[in-house]
Amino acid sequence: MTCAPSSFSVPASYRSLVSVSVFFVCLLAMPYVLPNPYYVSTLTLACINAIIVVGLNLLLGFAGQISLGHAAFYGIAAYATGIATATYGLPMEAGFFIAVGLTGLVALLVGIPTLKLTGHYLAMGTLGFGIIVFIFLNESIELTGGPSGMVGIPRLALFGYEFWSDNAYFYLVSAVLCCILLLSLNLIRSRFGRALKAIHTSEKAAMCMGVDIARYKLAVFVFSALYAGVAGFLYAHYLGFVAPSSFGFHFSVQLIVMVVLGGMASVWGAVAGAIFLTVLPEFLRVFETIEPLIYGSILVLSMMFMPKGLAGGAEMLCRRARRLCGGLRAPAGAPEAGPQSGPESGQENGSTGALPTGQPPDAGAVRGGSNG
Amino acid sequence: MTPVAIMDLSSFLQYLFSGLTVGATYGLTGLGFTIIFNTTGVINFAQGEFVMLGGMLAVAFQALLGLPLPVSVVLAVLGATLTGAVVERLAIRPVRTAPHINLIIITIGVSILIRSLVMLLWDRDTHTLPHFSGTEPITVGGATLMPQSLWILGITALVLVALRAFFSRSIFGKAMLACAHQRKAAWLVGISVEQMVLLSFMISAFVGAVGGVILAPMTMTAFDVGILLGLKGFAACILGGLGNPFGAAAGGLLLGVLESFGAGVISSAYKDAFAFIILLLLLFVRPSGLFGKAEVKRV
């Protein structure tokens, strides 16, 4: 099963380059399609979230290890760069290396003992870590500003260019997201990615095949924390303000929901889940009081009726569309749905292995039923 | 042990009492987690919401409808139990074959739903319930003890004894244990696993709501208290060893006492962190919890 992707390796990585480029062009077009600065800022936050979720997806979706404390890494990075640049006046570049380096170091130190735990015990371990960091951010007032947060973090300026306009910042975040996507898509098709999937399927079998489980688990944990670190850096310099409430348990859960709603073990699904769940509450603002009610219902209903997430749903739609068109290959259609629905099913056919083979009889039965 | 030695007896007792009181509710919440975990293998993240429902419904019946306190308490617990049944029928049973991570997400969604419904139908304010038998503090060895603490400890003990009897004597309890042990075998000998899952949701909602109702007079209650109580309950059952209901109760008591001493001796600001740090250290030493079987895979 895991051999299949490697045989497609060359065309698959070419495909991912194409799909990421299409996605990037769509993102670049967004400020023209939605000229309202509020939409652009929402999309910027959505892309920042997508960076964390793609990383968490490597850990949760591919390696099958849960982390209920991922918001902590995001918070550590945001505060680290904030303290470095605002309190100590260091340059941004230093802030970046401090933020990402510290996140990686903390992940390494926490990961070594924590990843010995499995299942619900691992969930509890990471949850406990997240809560400890949250309480630390809240209580060490002289360093972090306490519950009211930290203001005056400078707007991002790299190598002399200051990202003052919202659009410029959005382009930067889009570019980072696309780099991260390319990296992740290639990573999951590498030896590393195959080892992760083997660990997910059966740790014992993976161990018997000579996979150093402990090292791979730790590596993917640190790796996903680094993604969150990059996102935290971008977040802090975008808003210019950080408060502990953005990095609590609630956000960790939201990140997991983004992974699962998007579709586990699908890089594009993670992006779709992150964008959907960041943009959705903004639309629900209209309904004010019933917003959480609608949010909760969408969560429950989509899990009940679309258990493989948005990626699974889009894949099924694509397959049906393809059959209706008589085997015509559906290219990336509408610019907005394209990158999320079109290329992704092609990617995932190659990478998930087990999922597509389980699908066709199902979809066939549904179609047969509709014909009859 | 040095901080305890330095501490005088009265403050030692004071920390112990308050720790045991809060710990009992953590224990009851943790108990609810393990009951559902045993029959379904799922951590029900809406467990804290059952605790919140117990307290909030009692306040609603008592303050809004003007019912006497005992009646409101009983109705509140029944209401929460019914909610547990409804949650199982509507949200869990239709997807019982789904992967565990999906079921966990569903319970997170359900907890958001319950929370926002309570907020909509009632309000965002904090409320309090009258103490069951007055607020005249009792003095024991220089420490003060509220009568409500005795209620909390007494009722928790009662619930534990009743559950123990239920699991060891009644046919339903034995059937539930059978499901917990081996679902397929239980099904083969004619136990309706579906009914047992329904029952487990009702019992855990019941136990959680009892915890919420008895705690409400001591601490304020509001629509969002379920999150933290749920987390502490989860910590309690992990501390005790997942799958062992009485370990969860003991874990809850221990967590409450640790928290109380941590707050008193070290710093009240880091109270919650203190409990979780101890929990993490314990997990690293004993990855299956205090009373759990050591069969958890350690790689």
XYZ file of C-alpha atoms in Angstrom:
671
model
C 0.000 0.000 0.000
C 2.738 2.405 0.895
C 4.699 1.460 -2.212
C 2.080 2.903 -4.534
C 2.876 6.580 -4.004
C 6.577 6.147 -4.620
C 5.994 4.812 -8.107
C 4.069 8.005 -8.978
C 6.685 10.093 -7.286
C 7.861 12.223 -10.200
C 4.536 13.168 -11.766
C 2.993 13.597 -8.309
C 5.512 16.175 -7.182
C 5.103 17.918 -10.515
C 1.344 17.906 -9.954
C 1.728 19.365 -6.494
C 3.901 22.146 -7.930
C 1.147 22.935 -10.427
C -1.652 22.801 -7.870
C 0.221 24.949 -5.363
C 0.947 27.481 -8.123
C -2.729 27.576 -9.096
C -3.633 28.025 -5.437
C -1.057 30.806 -5.097
C -2.444 32.643 -8.117
C -5.960 32.341 -6.656
C -4.728 33.794 -3.371
C -2.991 36.656 -5.189
C -6.236 37.425 -6.969
C -8.257 37.542 -3.745
C -7.636 41.226 -2.845
C -8.962 42.165 -6.311
C -11.990 39.875 -6.031
C -12.733 41.053 -2.476
C -11.519 44.647 -2.284
C -12.901 45.088 1.236
C -9.913 45.313 3.656
C -11.905 43.419 6.274
C -12.128 40.376 3.991
C -8.422 40.586 3.270
C -7.566 40.650 6.962
C -9.855 37.671 7.583
C -8.140 35.804 4.776
C -4.734 36.708 6.203
C -5.718 35.156 9.525
C -7.162 32.166 7.658
C -3.835 31.619 5.893
C -1.928 31.937 9.178
C -4.242 29.328 10.690
C -3.767 27.158 7.619
C -0.001 27.132 8.236
C -0.519 25.714 11.747
C -3.191 23.270 10.614
C -1.050 21.855 7.801
C 1.622 21.198 10.427
C -0.808 19.688 12.913
C -2.162 17.536 10.120
C 1.284 15.994 9.619
C 1.200 14.991 13.264
C -2.464 14.049 13.648
C -3.543 13.003 10.183
C -0.384 11.324 8.944
C 1.390 10.060 12.056
C -1.804 9.566 14.070
C -0.499 11.358 17.173
C -2.897 13.775 18.824
C -1.797 17.106 20.268
C -4.317 19.031 22.345
C -1.770 21.711 23.173
C -0.761 22.977 19.781
C -1.972 26.508 20.470
C 0.834 26.702 23.050
C 3.539 26.523 20.353
C 1.757 29.230 18.399
C 1.617 31.344 21.558
C 5.249 30.736 22.535
C 6.419 31.944 19.129
C 4.120 34.966 19.094
C 5.244 36.050 22.559
C 8.904 35.265 21.881
C 9.058 37.511 18.853
C 6.953 40.124 20.623
C 9.264 40.222 23.620
C 12.389 40.171 21.447
C 11.332 42.984 19.139
C 9.069 45.171 21.293
C 10.645 44.796 24.751
C 14.285 44.374 23.751
C 14.175 46.170 20.408
C 15.925 43.420 18.472
C 15.565 43.331 14.682
C 12.744 41.309 13.113
C 15.081 38.730 11.622
C 16.377 37.977 15.106
C 12.793 37.827 16.334
C 12.030 35.214 13.717
C 14.944 32.992 14.667
C 14.245 33.383 18.381
C 10.545 32.590 17.914
C 10.990 29.572 15.685
C 14.092 28.334 17.524
C 12.462 28.569 20.933
C 9.337 26.801 19.674
C 11.428 23.985 18.260
C 13.480 23.697 21.432
C 10.392 23.584 23.663
C 8.789 21.014 21.354
C 11.922 18.877 21.565
C 12.081 19.059 25.356
C 8.363 18.416 25.781
C 8.220 15.796 23.059
C 10.885 13.485 24.462
C 8.884 12.407 27.532
C 5.389 13.123 26.176
C 5.582 11.051 23.025
C 6.208 7.950 25.100
C 2.541 8.187 25.966
C -0.103 6.867 23.599
C -3.772 7.458 22.897
C -5.737 9.314 25.518
C -2.693 9.605 27.757
C -0.878 11.473 24.989
C -3.948 13.697 24.593
C -3.812 14.447 28.322
C -0.065 15.063 28.265
C -0.259 17.593 25.441
C -3.376 19.142 26.954
C -1.573 19.595 30.254
C 1.382 21.197 28.483
C -0.959 23.606 26.680
C -2.664 24.616 29.904
C 0.642 25.148 31.710
C 1.884 27.445 28.940
C -1.438 29.300 28.932
C -1.279 29.857 32.684
C 2.348 30.968 32.401
C 1.431 33.540 29.732
C -1.389 34.741 31.963
C 0.539 34.973 35.196
C 4.075 36.112 34.417
C 2.853 39.666 34.112
C 6.185 41.503 34.016
C 7.288 39.461 31.005
C 4.093 38.949 29.007
C 1.758 41.662 30.215
C -0.576 39.145 31.830
C -4.207 38.610 30.861
C -4.518 42.023 29.192
C -1.820 41.064 26.708
C 1.107 42.748 25.109
C 0.809 45.799 22.879
C 3.175 47.679 20.611
C 4.654 44.769 18.685
C 6.057 46.413 15.544
C 4.608 45.692 12.131
C 6.724 43.275 10.150
C 9.701 44.694 8.311
C 12.121 42.315 6.640
C 15.360 43.346 4.957
C 14.315 46.978 4.915
C 10.846 46.404 3.438
C 8.017 47.288 5.750
C 4.752 45.388 5.264
C 2.489 48.295 6.063
C -0.422 47.682 3.740
C -2.783 44.817 4.464
C -2.443 43.575 0.923
C 1.340 43.354 1.137
C 1.050 41.376 4.338
C -1.537 39.090 2.791
C 0.778 38.391 -0.154
C 3.621 37.590 2.216
C 1.455 35.199 4.264
C 0.150 33.575 1.060
C 3.676 33.043 -0.177
C 4.741 31.476 3.131
C 1.657 29.247 3.131
C 2.405 28.083 -0.411
C 6.030 27.304 0.462
C 4.820 25.319 3.457
C 2.326 23.483 1.249
C 4.977 22.516 -1.272
C 7.255 21.371 1.509
C 4.515 19.299 3.132
C 3.265 17.745 -0.094
C 6.788 16.634 -0.912
C 7.451 15.567 2.647
C 4.528 13.156 2.823
C 5.686 11.475 -0.345
C 9.209 11.080 0.981
C 10.683 8.261 3.034
C 9.784 10.336 6.088
C 6.114 10.562 5.081
C 5.884 6.860 4.407
C 7.368 6.130 7.815
C 4.743 8.356 9.427
C 1.919 6.547 7.637
C 3.394 3.228 8.702
C 3.420 4.415 12.329
C -0.185 5.519 11.985
C -1.286 2.152 10.607
C 0.549 -0.003 13.104
C 3.394 0.998 15.365
C 4.399 -2.605 15.878
C 4.522 -3.360 12.167
C 6.467 -0.173 11.532
C 8.938 -1.125 14.230
C 9.355 -4.575 12.708
C 10.124 -2.946 9.369
C 12.957 -1.060 11.003
C 11.285 2.334 11.443
C 12.746 4.143 14.456
C 9.313 5.048 15.858
C 10.445 7.224 18.749
C 12.685 9.339 16.538
C 10.104 9.785 13.772
C 7.363 10.700 16.228
C 9.620 13.256 17.875
C 10.696 14.627 14.504
C 7.160 15.146 13.254
C 6.157 16.678 16.600
C 8.995 19.198 16.443
C 8.294 19.799 12.785
C 4.630 20.572 13.341
C 5.585 22.839 16.238
C 7.949 24.732 13.906
C 5.038 25.369 11.533
C 3.065 26.758 14.462
C 6.117 28.848 15.339
C 6.234 30.416 11.873
C 2.507 31.124 12.121
C 2.924 32.668 15.574
C 5.651 34.971 14.280
C 3.429 36.127 11.394
C 0.455 36.563 13.708
C 2.241 38.690 16.294
C 3.643 41.101 13.702
C 0.337 41.270 11.867
C -1.890 42.261 14.767
C 0.788 44.085 16.752
C -0.919 42.713 19.859
C -0.985 39.331 21.571
C -3.087 38.149 24.507
C -3.116 34.739 26.196
C -6.787 34.153 25.340
C -5.803 33.558 21.687
C -3.566 30.632 22.653
C -5.716 28.667 25.077
C -7.299 25.233 25.080
C -10.177 26.503 22.966
C -7.843 27.363 20.100
C -6.077 23.995 20.347
C -9.448 22.301 19.964
C -10.327 24.570 17.063
C -7.104 23.548 15.312
C -7.967 19.868 15.717
C -11.457 20.519 14.414
C -9.933 22.255 11.386
C -7.796 19.193 10.666
C -10.663 16.769 11.054
C -13.259 18.855 9.258
C -10.866 19.423 6.406
C -10.162 15.722 6.168
C -7.410 13.906 7.988
C -4.334 12.889 6.056
C -5.012 15.436 3.347
C -2.769 18.485 3.091
C -5.302 20.321 0.959
C -8.067 19.297 3.325
C -6.178 20.962 6.169
C -6.031 24.201 4.165
C -9.723 23.963 3.329
C -10.642 23.245 6.951
C -8.576 26.149 8.239
C -9.987 28.637 5.732
C -13.558 27.404 6.183
C -13.513 27.512 9.978
C -11.769 30.898 10.106
C -14.070 32.556 7.607
C -17.290 30.935 8.836
C -17.490 32.696 12.241
C -17.010 36.020 10.444
C -20.139 35.354 8.413
C -21.969 34.213 11.520
C -21.246 37.571 13.204
C -24.455 38.682 11.529
C -26.398 36.323 13.756
C -24.557 37.454 16.887
C -26.082 35.440 19.728
C -26.796 32.238 17.858
C -23.314 32.182 16.324
C -21.916 29.458 18.616
C -25.111 27.468 18.138
C -24.678 27.439 14.367
C -20.950 26.742 14.730
C -21.664 23.747 16.966
C -24.377 22.411 14.665
C -22.132 22.659 11.618
C -19.452 20.784 13.523
C -21.750 17.952 14.603
C -23.655 17.653 11.325
C -20.605 17.756 9.083
C -18.918 15.077 11.202
C -22.058 12.938 11.043
C -22.742 13.268 7.345
C -19.297 14.050 5.955
C -17.023 11.934 8.130
C -14.010 12.209 5.827
C -14.184 15.961 6.006
C -14.246 18.520 3.238
C -11.471 16.723 1.369
C -13.407 13.451 1.366
C -16.601 15.204 0.324
C -14.884 17.094 -2.490
C -13.203 13.910 -3.636
C -16.540 12.123 -3.845
C -18.097 15.030 -5.749
C -15.147 15.051 -8.121
C -15.434 11.357 -8.804
C -19.126 11.680 -9.515
C -18.537 14.650 -11.760
C -15.855 12.725 -13.600
C -18.181 9.796 -14.192
C -20.954 12.067 -15.371
C -18.568 13.651 -17.847
C -17.755 10.215 -19.163
C -14.229 9.905 -17.863
C -13.317 13.461 -18.755
C -10.594 14.633 -16.413
C -12.031 17.517 -14.448
C -9.398 20.255 -14.481
C -9.275 22.920 -11.791
C -12.680 24.450 -12.372
C -13.857 27.585 -10.675
C -10.912 29.532 -9.283
C -12.227 29.378 -5.723
C -13.187 25.730 -5.570
C -10.369 24.668 -7.845
C -7.401 24.250 -5.547
C -9.515 22.778 -2.772
C -11.505 20.293 -4.764
C -9.815 19.708 -8.071
C -6.149 18.849 -7.709
C -6.457 17.621 -4.163
C -8.302 14.458 -5.052
C -5.525 13.649 -7.431
C -2.964 14.220 -4.698
C -4.739 12.150 -2.191
C -5.297 9.262 -4.555
C -1.592 8.953 -4.614
C -0.813 9.569 -0.987
C -3.465 8.024 1.190
C -3.458 4.692 -0.545
C -6.181 2.988 1.449
C -8.873 5.609 1.137
C -9.455 5.679 -2.602
C -9.617 1.915 -2.933
C -12.331 1.870 -0.297
C -14.350 4.544 -2.058
C -15.311 3.415 -5.562
C -17.828 0.665 -4.716
C -19.479 3.106 -2.385
C -19.756 5.880 -4.919
C -20.785 3.387 -7.566
C -23.594 2.115 -5.392
C -24.840 5.624 -4.803
C -24.817 6.393 -8.485
C -26.404 3.084 -9.383
C -29.169 3.871 -6.941
C -29.770 7.276 -8.435
C -29.967 5.809 -11.927
C -32.386 3.096 -10.937
C 7.067 17.344 52.898
C 8.773 20.377 54.406
C 6.014 22.859 53.518
C 3.513 20.689 55.368
C 5.756 20.417 58.396
C 6.126 24.180 58.590
C 2.411 24.679 58.175
C 0.276 24.676 61.322
C -2.497 22.165 61.773
C -5.384 24.540 61.188
C -4.235 25.721 57.765
C -3.269 22.140 56.878
C -6.835 21.056 57.655
C -8.213 24.080 55.818
C -6.348 23.202 52.611
C -7.301 19.555 53.013
C -11.015 20.342 53.407
C -11.222 22.702 50.480
C -9.147 20.316 48.355
C -11.354 17.354 49.153
C -14.502 19.366 48.490
C -13.483 20.511 45.022
C -11.729 17.209 44.353
C -14.958 15.306 44.939
C -16.559 17.136 42.020
C -13.521 16.498 39.826
C -13.859 12.862 40.825
C -17.543 12.723 39.897
C -16.785 14.308 36.521
C -13.921 11.874 35.973
C -16.212 9.009 36.911
C -18.548 10.100 34.119
C -15.654 10.077 31.642
C -14.656 6.537 32.546
C -18.192 5.142 32.393
C -18.607 6.313 28.797
C -15.019 5.421 27.945
C -15.576 1.880 29.157
C -18.571 1.169 26.948
C -17.563 3.155 23.864
C -13.815 3.788 24.068
C -14.521 7.485 23.540
C -13.622 10.486 25.694
C -16.827 12.486 25.904
C -15.820 16.133 25.829
C -19.395 17.125 26.669
C -18.963 15.659 30.158
C -18.239 19.061 31.688
C -21.445 20.323 30.110
C -23.453 17.752 32.083
C -21.896 19.155 35.258
C -22.776 22.678 34.167
C -26.337 21.575 33.271
C -26.823 20.136 36.760
C -25.951 23.431 38.412
C -27.648 25.727 35.912
C -30.887 23.721 35.717
C -31.133 23.659 39.501
C -30.703 27.440 39.572
C -33.298 27.818 36.833
C -35.881 25.645 38.559
C -35.210 27.279 41.899
C -35.004 30.918 40.879
C -37.228 31.079 37.800
C -39.993 28.647 38.673
C -39.736 29.137 42.425
C -39.652 25.415 43.139
C -38.322 24.289 46.521
C -34.605 23.471 46.570
C -34.812 19.655 46.920
C -37.335 19.436 44.074
C -35.211 21.660 41.820
C -32.142 19.592 42.591
C -33.862 16.320 41.704
C -35.429 17.811 38.563
C -32.081 19.273 37.492
C -30.333 15.922 37.810
C -33.153 14.187 35.926
C -33.042 16.873 33.244
C -29.310 16.407 32.742
C -29.734 12.608 32.638
C -32.366 13.008 29.947
C -29.989 15.282 28.026
C -27.384 12.526 28.205
C -29.863 10.105 26.648
C -30.813 12.583 23.926
C -27.157 13.239 23.079
C -26.510 9.519 22.713
C -29.567 8.911 20.534
C -29.162 11.912 18.234
C -25.426 12.450 17.959
C -23.591 9.271 18.950
C -25.720 6.313 17.904
C -26.096 7.285 14.219
C -22.306 7.352 13.845
C -21.238 4.663 16.295
C -18.991 2.956 13.756
C -17.082 6.142 12.929
C -13.411 6.458 13.953
C -12.840 7.590 17.511
C -11.357 10.925 16.554
C -14.603 11.761 14.687
C -16.681 10.791 17.716
C -14.506 13.012 19.889
C -15.064 15.942 17.511
C -18.803 15.252 17.669
C -18.753 15.405 21.457
C -16.832 18.699 21.240
C -19.543 19.990 18.886
C -22.248 18.765 21.263
C -20.587 20.578 24.147
C -20.572 23.824 22.133
C -24.244 23.244 21.302
C -25.292 22.618 24.908
C -23.275 25.616 26.125
C -24.716 27.994 23.564
C -28.275 26.730 24.094
C -27.994 27.375 27.825
C -26.550 30.809 27.087
C -29.390 31.627 24.695
C -32.262 30.313 26.774
C -30.905 31.617 30.060
C -28.111 34.229 30.179
C -24.391 34.858 30.435
C -24.401 35.795 34.111
C -23.029 33.788 36.990
C -25.565 32.374 39.384
C -25.497 30.746 42.757
C -27.639 28.139 44.430
C -28.577 28.344 48.143
C -26.557 26.091 50.439
C -28.394 22.863 51.227
C -28.350 23.362 54.991
C -27.350 26.864 55.934
C -24.020 28.663 55.799
C -23.068 28.334 59.479
C -19.415 27.208 59.321
C -18.282 24.299 61.468
C -14.893 24.641 63.193
C -12.665 21.577 63.171
C -9.180 21.865 64.670
C -8.988 25.581 63.919
C -10.161 25.179 60.336
C -13.585 26.167 59.149
C -15.719 23.762 57.195
C -18.896 24.724 55.394
C -21.822 22.332 55.859
C -22.033 22.185 52.064
C -18.602 20.501 52.023
C -20.055 17.719 54.125
C -22.947 17.428 51.678
C -20.500 17.215 48.793
C -18.322 14.554 50.430
C -21.341 12.609 51.680
C -23.180 12.587 48.372
C -19.995 11.692 46.488
C -19.437 8.743 48.810
C -23.072 7.721 48.366
C -22.806 7.867 44.565
C -19.635 5.764 44.693
C -21.232 3.115 46.899
C -24.349 3.060 44.732
C -22.296 2.694 41.545
C -20.187 -0.056 43.070
C -23.370 -1.913 44.006
C -24.809 -1.263 40.560
C -21.781 -2.687 38.780
C -21.341 -5.708 41.026
C -24.948 -6.675 41.803
C -27.421 -5.516 39.166
C -27.759 -7.351 35.882
C -27.473 -4.051 33.975
C -24.261 -3.159 35.721
C -22.769 -6.552 34.971
C -23.875 -6.277 31.360
C -22.145 -2.895 31.124
C -18.959 -4.336 32.557
C -19.192 -7.124 30.003
C -19.448 -4.539 27.222
C -16.470 -2.730 28.639
C -14.474 -5.927 28.709
C -15.285 -7.337 25.278
C -17.996 -5.768 23.175
C -18.272 -8.589 20.710
C -18.467 -11.277 23.379
C -21.095 -9.268 25.242
C -23.101 -8.967 22.049
C -22.781 -12.697 21.418
C -24.230 -13.618 24.797
C -27.255 -11.478 24.061
C -26.418 -8.180 25.734
C -27.757 -5.215 23.808
C -24.602 -3.172 23.427
C -26.638 -0.230 22.089
C -28.760 -0.124 25.223
C -25.677 -0.295 27.376
C -24.112 2.648 25.558
C -27.335 4.613 26.066
C -27.321 3.637 29.715
C -23.689 4.654 30.107
C -24.421 8.109 28.708
C -27.359 8.467 31.093
C -25.352 7.340 34.109
C -22.431 9.585 33.340
C -24.742 12.550 32.764
C -26.431 11.702 36.059
C -23.153 11.484 37.948
C -21.855 14.684 36.351
C -25.059 16.578 37.134
C -24.973 15.419 40.754
C -21.473 16.884 40.928
C -22.674 20.130 39.393
C -25.653 20.471 41.696
C -23.725 19.909 44.905
C -20.878 22.203 43.861
C -23.107 25.084 42.693
C -23.737 26.495 46.193
C -19.983 26.596 46.963
C -18.751 28.155 43.747
C -20.692 30.223 41.278
C -22.104 28.555 38.216
C -22.451 29.924 34.692
C -22.969 28.626 31.187
C -19.223 28.188 30.619
C -18.027 26.515 33.829
C -18.235 23.130 32.122
C -14.998 23.594 30.154
C -12.648 23.812 33.116
C -14.572 21.239 35.163
C -14.463 18.899 32.192
C -10.698 19.345 31.825
C -10.149 18.692 35.517
C -12.397 15.652 35.341
C -10.414 14.351 32.370
C -7.209 14.947 34.316
C -8.706 13.131 37.300
C -9.552 10.024 35.334
C -6.136 9.998 33.636
C -4.505 10.430 37.038
C -6.469 7.511 38.408
C -5.912 5.377 35.337
C -8.360 5.513 32.462
C -11.068 2.876 32.561
C -11.118 2.487 36.311
C -14.130 4.445 37.664
C -13.016 4.329 41.273
C -9.491 5.269 40.307
C -11.044 8.341 38.676
C -12.797 9.279 41.894
C -9.579 8.854 43.848
C -7.696 10.777 41.158
C -10.189 13.620 41.482
C -9.755 13.828 45.247
C -5.977 13.747 44.869
C -6.048 16.429 42.178
C -8.258 18.653 44.330
C -5.976 18.268 47.353
C -2.812 18.888 45.281
C -4.383 21.983 43.811
C -5.484 23.285 47.170
C -2.054 22.798 48.764
C -0.336 24.199 45.687
C -2.506 27.302 45.867
C -1.973 27.706 49.590
C 1.726 26.920 49.879
C 3.191 28.037 46.563
C 1.013 30.478 44.671
C -2.679 30.742 44.003
C -1.991 32.194 40.560
C -0.335 28.965 39.447
C -2.920 26.725 41.117
C -4.129 25.051 37.928
C -0.632 24.769 36.462
C 0.587 23.080 39.640
C -1.987 20.290 39.361
C -1.172 19.691 35.708
C 2.587 19.687 36.280
C 2.191 16.979 38.925
C -0.055 15.090 36.528
C 2.510 15.296 33.716
C 5.356 14.196 35.967
C 3.266 11.270 37.119
C 2.416 10.300 33.555
C 6.097 10.287 32.623
C 6.874 7.952 35.504
C 3.751 5.836 35.327
C 2.267 6.223 31.844
C -0.903 4.339 32.779
C -1.976 6.453 35.738
C -1.929 5.619 39.419
C -4.361 2.721 39.428
C -4.345 1.792 35.755
C -3.154 -1.535 34.546
C 0.355 -1.182 33.166
C -0.683 -2.645 29.844
C -0.639 0.680 28.021
C 1.785 0.407 25.147
C 5.001 2.182 25.891
C 7.196 2.552 22.862
